[in-house]
PDB file of C-alpha atoms in Angstrom:
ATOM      1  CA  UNK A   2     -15.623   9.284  12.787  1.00  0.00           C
ATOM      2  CA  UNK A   3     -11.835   9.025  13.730  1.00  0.00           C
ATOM      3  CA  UNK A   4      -9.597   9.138  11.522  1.00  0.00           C
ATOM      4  CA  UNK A   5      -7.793   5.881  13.295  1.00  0.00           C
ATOM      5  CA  UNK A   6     -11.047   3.718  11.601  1.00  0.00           C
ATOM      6  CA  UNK A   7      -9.121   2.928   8.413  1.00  0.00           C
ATOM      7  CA  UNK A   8      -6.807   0.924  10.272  1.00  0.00           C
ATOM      8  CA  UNK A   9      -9.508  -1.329  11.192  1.00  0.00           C
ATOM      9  CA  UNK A  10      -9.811  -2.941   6.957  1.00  0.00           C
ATOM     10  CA  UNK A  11      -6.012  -2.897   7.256  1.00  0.00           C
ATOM     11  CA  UNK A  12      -5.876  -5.207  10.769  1.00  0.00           C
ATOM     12  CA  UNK A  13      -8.418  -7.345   9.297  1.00  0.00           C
ATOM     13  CA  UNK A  14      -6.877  -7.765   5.861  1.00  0.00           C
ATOM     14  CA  UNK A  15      -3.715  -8.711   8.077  1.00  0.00           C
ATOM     15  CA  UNK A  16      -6.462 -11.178  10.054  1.00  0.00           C
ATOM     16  CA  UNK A  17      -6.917 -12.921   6.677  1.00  0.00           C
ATOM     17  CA  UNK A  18      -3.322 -13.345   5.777  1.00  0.00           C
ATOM     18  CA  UNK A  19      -2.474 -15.141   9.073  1.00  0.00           C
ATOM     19  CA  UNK A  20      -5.676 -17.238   9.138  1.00  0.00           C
ATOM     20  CA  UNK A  21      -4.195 -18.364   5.117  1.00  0.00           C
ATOM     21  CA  UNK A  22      -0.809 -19.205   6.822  1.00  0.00           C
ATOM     22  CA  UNK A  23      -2.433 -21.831   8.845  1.00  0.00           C
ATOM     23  CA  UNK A  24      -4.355 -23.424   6.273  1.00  0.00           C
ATOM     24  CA  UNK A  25      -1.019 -23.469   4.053  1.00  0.00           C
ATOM     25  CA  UNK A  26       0.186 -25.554   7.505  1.00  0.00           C
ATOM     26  CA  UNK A  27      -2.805 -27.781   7.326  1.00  0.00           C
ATOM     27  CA  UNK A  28      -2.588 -28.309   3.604  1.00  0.00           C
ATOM     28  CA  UNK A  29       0.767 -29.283   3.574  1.00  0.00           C
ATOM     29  CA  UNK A  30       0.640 -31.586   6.611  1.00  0.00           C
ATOM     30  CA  UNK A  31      -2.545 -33.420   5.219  1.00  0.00           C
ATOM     31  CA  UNK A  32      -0.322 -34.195   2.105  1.00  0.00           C
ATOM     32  CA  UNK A  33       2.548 -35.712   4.280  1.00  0.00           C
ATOM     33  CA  UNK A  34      -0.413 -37.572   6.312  1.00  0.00           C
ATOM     34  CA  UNK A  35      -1.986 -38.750   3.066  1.00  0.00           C
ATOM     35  CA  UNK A  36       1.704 -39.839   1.342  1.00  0.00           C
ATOM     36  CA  UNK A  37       1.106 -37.161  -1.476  1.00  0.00           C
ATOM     37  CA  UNK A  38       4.313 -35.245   0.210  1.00  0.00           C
ATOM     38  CA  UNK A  39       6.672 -35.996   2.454  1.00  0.00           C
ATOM     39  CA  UNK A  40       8.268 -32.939   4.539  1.00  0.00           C
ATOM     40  CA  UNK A  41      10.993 -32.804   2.821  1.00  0.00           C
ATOM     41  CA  UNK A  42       9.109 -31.273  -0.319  1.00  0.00           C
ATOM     42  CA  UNK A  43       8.760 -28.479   1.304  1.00  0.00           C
ATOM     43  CA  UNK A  44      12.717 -27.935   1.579  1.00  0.00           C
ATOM     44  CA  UNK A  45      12.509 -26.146  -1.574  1.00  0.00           C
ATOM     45  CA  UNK A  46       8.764 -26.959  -2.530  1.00  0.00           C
ATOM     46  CA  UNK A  47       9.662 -26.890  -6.315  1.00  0.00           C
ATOM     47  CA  UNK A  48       6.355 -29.738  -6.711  1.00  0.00           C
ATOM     48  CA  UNK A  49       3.590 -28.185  -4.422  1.00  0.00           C
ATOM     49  CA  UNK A  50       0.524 -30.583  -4.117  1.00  0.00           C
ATOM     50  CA  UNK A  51      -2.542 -28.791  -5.695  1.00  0.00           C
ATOM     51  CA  UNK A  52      -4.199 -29.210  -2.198  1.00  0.00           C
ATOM     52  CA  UNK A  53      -1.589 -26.396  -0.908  1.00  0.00           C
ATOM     53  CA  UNK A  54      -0.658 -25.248  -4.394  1.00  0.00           C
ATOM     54  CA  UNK A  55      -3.766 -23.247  -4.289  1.00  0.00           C
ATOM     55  CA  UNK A  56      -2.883 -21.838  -0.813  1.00  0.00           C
ATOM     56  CA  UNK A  57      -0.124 -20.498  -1.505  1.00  0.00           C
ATOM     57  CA  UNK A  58      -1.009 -18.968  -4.512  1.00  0.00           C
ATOM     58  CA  UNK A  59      -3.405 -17.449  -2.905  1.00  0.00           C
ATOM     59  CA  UNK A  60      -1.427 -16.481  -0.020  1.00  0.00           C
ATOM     60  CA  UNK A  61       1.019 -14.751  -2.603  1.00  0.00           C
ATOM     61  CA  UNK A  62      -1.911 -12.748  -4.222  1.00  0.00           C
ATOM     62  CA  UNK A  63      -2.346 -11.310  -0.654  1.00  0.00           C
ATOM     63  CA  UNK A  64       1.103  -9.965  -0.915  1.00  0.00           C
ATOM     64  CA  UNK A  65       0.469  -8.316  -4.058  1.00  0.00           C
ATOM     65  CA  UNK A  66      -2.791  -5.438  -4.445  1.00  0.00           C
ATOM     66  CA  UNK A  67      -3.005  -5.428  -0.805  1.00  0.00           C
ATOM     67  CA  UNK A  68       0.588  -3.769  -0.305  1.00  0.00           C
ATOM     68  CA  UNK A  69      -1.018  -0.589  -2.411  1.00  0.00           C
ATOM     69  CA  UNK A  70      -3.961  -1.185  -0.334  1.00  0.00           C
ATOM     70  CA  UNK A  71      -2.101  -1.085   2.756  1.00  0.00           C
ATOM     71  CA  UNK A  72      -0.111   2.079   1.271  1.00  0.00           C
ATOM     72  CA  UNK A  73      -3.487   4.278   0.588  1.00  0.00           C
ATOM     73  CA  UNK A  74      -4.733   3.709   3.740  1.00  0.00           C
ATOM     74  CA  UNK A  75      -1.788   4.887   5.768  1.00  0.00           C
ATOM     75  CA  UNK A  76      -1.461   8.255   3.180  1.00  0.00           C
ATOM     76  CA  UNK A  77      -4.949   8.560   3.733  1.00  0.00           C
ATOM     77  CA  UNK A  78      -4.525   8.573   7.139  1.00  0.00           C
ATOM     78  CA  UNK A  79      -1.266  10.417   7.312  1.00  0.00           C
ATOM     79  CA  UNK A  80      -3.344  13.240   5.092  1.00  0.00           C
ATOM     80  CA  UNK A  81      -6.099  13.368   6.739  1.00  0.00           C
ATOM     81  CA  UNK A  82      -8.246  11.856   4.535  1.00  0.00           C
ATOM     82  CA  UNK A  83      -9.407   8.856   5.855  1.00  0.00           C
ATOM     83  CA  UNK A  84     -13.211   9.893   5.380  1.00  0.00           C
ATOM     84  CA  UNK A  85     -16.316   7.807   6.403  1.00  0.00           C
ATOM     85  CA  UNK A  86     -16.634   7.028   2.627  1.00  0.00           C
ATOM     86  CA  UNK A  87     -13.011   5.540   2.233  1.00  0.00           C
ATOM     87  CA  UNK A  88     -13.588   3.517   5.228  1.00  0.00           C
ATOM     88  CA  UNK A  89     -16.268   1.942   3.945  1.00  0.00           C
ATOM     89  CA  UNK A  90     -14.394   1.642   0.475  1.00  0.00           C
ATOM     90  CA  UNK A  91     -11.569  -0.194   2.291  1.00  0.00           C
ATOM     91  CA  UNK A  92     -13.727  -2.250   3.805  1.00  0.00           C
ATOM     92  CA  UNK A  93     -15.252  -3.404   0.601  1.00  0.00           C
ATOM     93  CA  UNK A  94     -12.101  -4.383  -0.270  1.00  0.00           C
ATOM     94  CA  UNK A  95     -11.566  -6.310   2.349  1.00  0.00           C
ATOM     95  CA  UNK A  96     -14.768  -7.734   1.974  1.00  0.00           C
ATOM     96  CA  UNK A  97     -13.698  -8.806  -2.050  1.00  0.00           C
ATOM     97  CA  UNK A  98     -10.264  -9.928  -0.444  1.00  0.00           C
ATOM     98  CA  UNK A  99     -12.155 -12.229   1.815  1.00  0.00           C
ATOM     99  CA  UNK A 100     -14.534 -13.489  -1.278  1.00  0.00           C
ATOM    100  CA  UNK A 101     -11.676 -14.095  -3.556  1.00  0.00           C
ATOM    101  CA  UNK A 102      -9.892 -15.984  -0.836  1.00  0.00           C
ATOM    102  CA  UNK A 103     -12.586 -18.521  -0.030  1.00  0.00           C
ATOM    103  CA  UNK A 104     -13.247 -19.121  -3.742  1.00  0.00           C
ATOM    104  CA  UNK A 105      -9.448 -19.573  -4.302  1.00  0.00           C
ATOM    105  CA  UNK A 106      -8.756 -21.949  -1.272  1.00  0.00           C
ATOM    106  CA  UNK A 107     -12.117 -23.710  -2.220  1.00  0.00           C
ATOM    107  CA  UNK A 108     -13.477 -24.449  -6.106  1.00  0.00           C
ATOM    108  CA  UNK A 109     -10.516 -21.964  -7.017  1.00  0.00           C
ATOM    109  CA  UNK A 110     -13.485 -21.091  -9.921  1.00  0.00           C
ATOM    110  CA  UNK A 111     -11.541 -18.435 -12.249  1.00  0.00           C
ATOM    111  CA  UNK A 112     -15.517 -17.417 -13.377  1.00  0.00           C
ATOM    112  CA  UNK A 113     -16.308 -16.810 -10.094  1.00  0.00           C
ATOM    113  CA  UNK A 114     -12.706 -15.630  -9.090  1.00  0.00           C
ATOM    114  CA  UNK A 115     -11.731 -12.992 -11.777  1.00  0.00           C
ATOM    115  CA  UNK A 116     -15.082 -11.419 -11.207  1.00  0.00           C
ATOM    116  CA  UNK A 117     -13.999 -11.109  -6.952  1.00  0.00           C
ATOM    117  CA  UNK A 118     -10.563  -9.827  -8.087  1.00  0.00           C
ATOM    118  CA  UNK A 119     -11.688  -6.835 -10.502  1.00  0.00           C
ATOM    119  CA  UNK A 120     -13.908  -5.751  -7.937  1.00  0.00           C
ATOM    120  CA  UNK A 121     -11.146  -5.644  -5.020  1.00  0.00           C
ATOM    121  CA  UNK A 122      -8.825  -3.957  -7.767  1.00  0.00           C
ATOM    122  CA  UNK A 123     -11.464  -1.053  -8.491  1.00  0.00           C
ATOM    123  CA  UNK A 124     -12.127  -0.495  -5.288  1.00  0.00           C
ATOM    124  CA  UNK A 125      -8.396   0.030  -4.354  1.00  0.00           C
ATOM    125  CA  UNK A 126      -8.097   2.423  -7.408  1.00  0.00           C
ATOM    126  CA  UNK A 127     -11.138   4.223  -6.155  1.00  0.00           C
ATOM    127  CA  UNK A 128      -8.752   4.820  -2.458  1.00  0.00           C
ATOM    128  CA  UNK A 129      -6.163   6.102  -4.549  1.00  0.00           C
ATOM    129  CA  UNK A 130      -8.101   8.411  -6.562  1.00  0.00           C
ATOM    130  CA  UNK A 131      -9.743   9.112  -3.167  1.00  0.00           C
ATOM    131  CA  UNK A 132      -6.456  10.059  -1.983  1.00  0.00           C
ATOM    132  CA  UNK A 133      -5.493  12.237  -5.166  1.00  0.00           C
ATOM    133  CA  UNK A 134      -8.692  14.276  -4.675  1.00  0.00           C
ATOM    134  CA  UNK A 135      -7.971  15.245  -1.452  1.00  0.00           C
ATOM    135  CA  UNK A 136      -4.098  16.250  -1.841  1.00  0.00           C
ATOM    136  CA  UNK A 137      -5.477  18.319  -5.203  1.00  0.00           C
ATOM    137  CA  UNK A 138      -8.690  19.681  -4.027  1.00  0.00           C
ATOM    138  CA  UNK A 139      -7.820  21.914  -0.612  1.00  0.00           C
ATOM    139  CA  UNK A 140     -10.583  21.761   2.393  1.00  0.00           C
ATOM    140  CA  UNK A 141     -12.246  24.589   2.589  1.00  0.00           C
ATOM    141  CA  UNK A 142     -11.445  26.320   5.763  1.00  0.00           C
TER     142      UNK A 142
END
């Protein structure tokens, strides 16, 4: 496996984020539509109707754990260390990223939400710990 294969999790976490900036557009144009907002809210959106409220909460969680997610990779990769099994790690973590996401933008359930998030937050740890291993323990030669 290449080593360029953890980038993959990374461009589709990235994927995610953009897709999440167009429904924070469509939320907060169906609110103008509907008379709940008018553009001018969104000047300085200090009242954010729930509809998009959630959206860009959730939009701001993707800008949180993900920038150490996006960090491991790239040392990982940098290091050499971007094995099959962090791959597939990282792309578990997508996959909880993804999860957590459509709950949030959806039924924005904290049971089934908190649940999603502690999953995507071990599996980061488990990168860096991944990563930690391999700067401490030397390949053998």
């Amino acid at each position: 496996m290449s080593q360029t294969a953890i980038f993959w999790p990374m461009i589709a976490l990235t994927a995610l984020i953009y897709i999440v900036y167009g429904l924070v557009f469509l939320r907060r144009m169906g609110a103008v539509s509907s008379g709940q907002a008018s553009a001018r809210d969104f000047k300085v959106p200090v009242k954010e109707p729930e509809a998009s409220a959630t959206v860009i909460r959730n939009l701001i969680n993707l800008y949180e754990l993900p920038v150490l997610f996006y960090a491991v990779c790239i040392s990982l990769y940098v290091v050499n260390g971007a094995s099959f099994l962090a791959v597939i790690v990282a792309w578990l973590f997508v996959a909880a990223r993804i999860a957590h996401t459509c709950v949030h933008v959806t039924s924005n359930s904290l049971k089934l939400r908190q649940p999603i998030f502690t999953i995507g937050y071990i599996l980061n740890g488990v990168l860096w710990v991944m990563l930690a291993l391999h700067l401490a323990i030397p390949a053998p030669v």
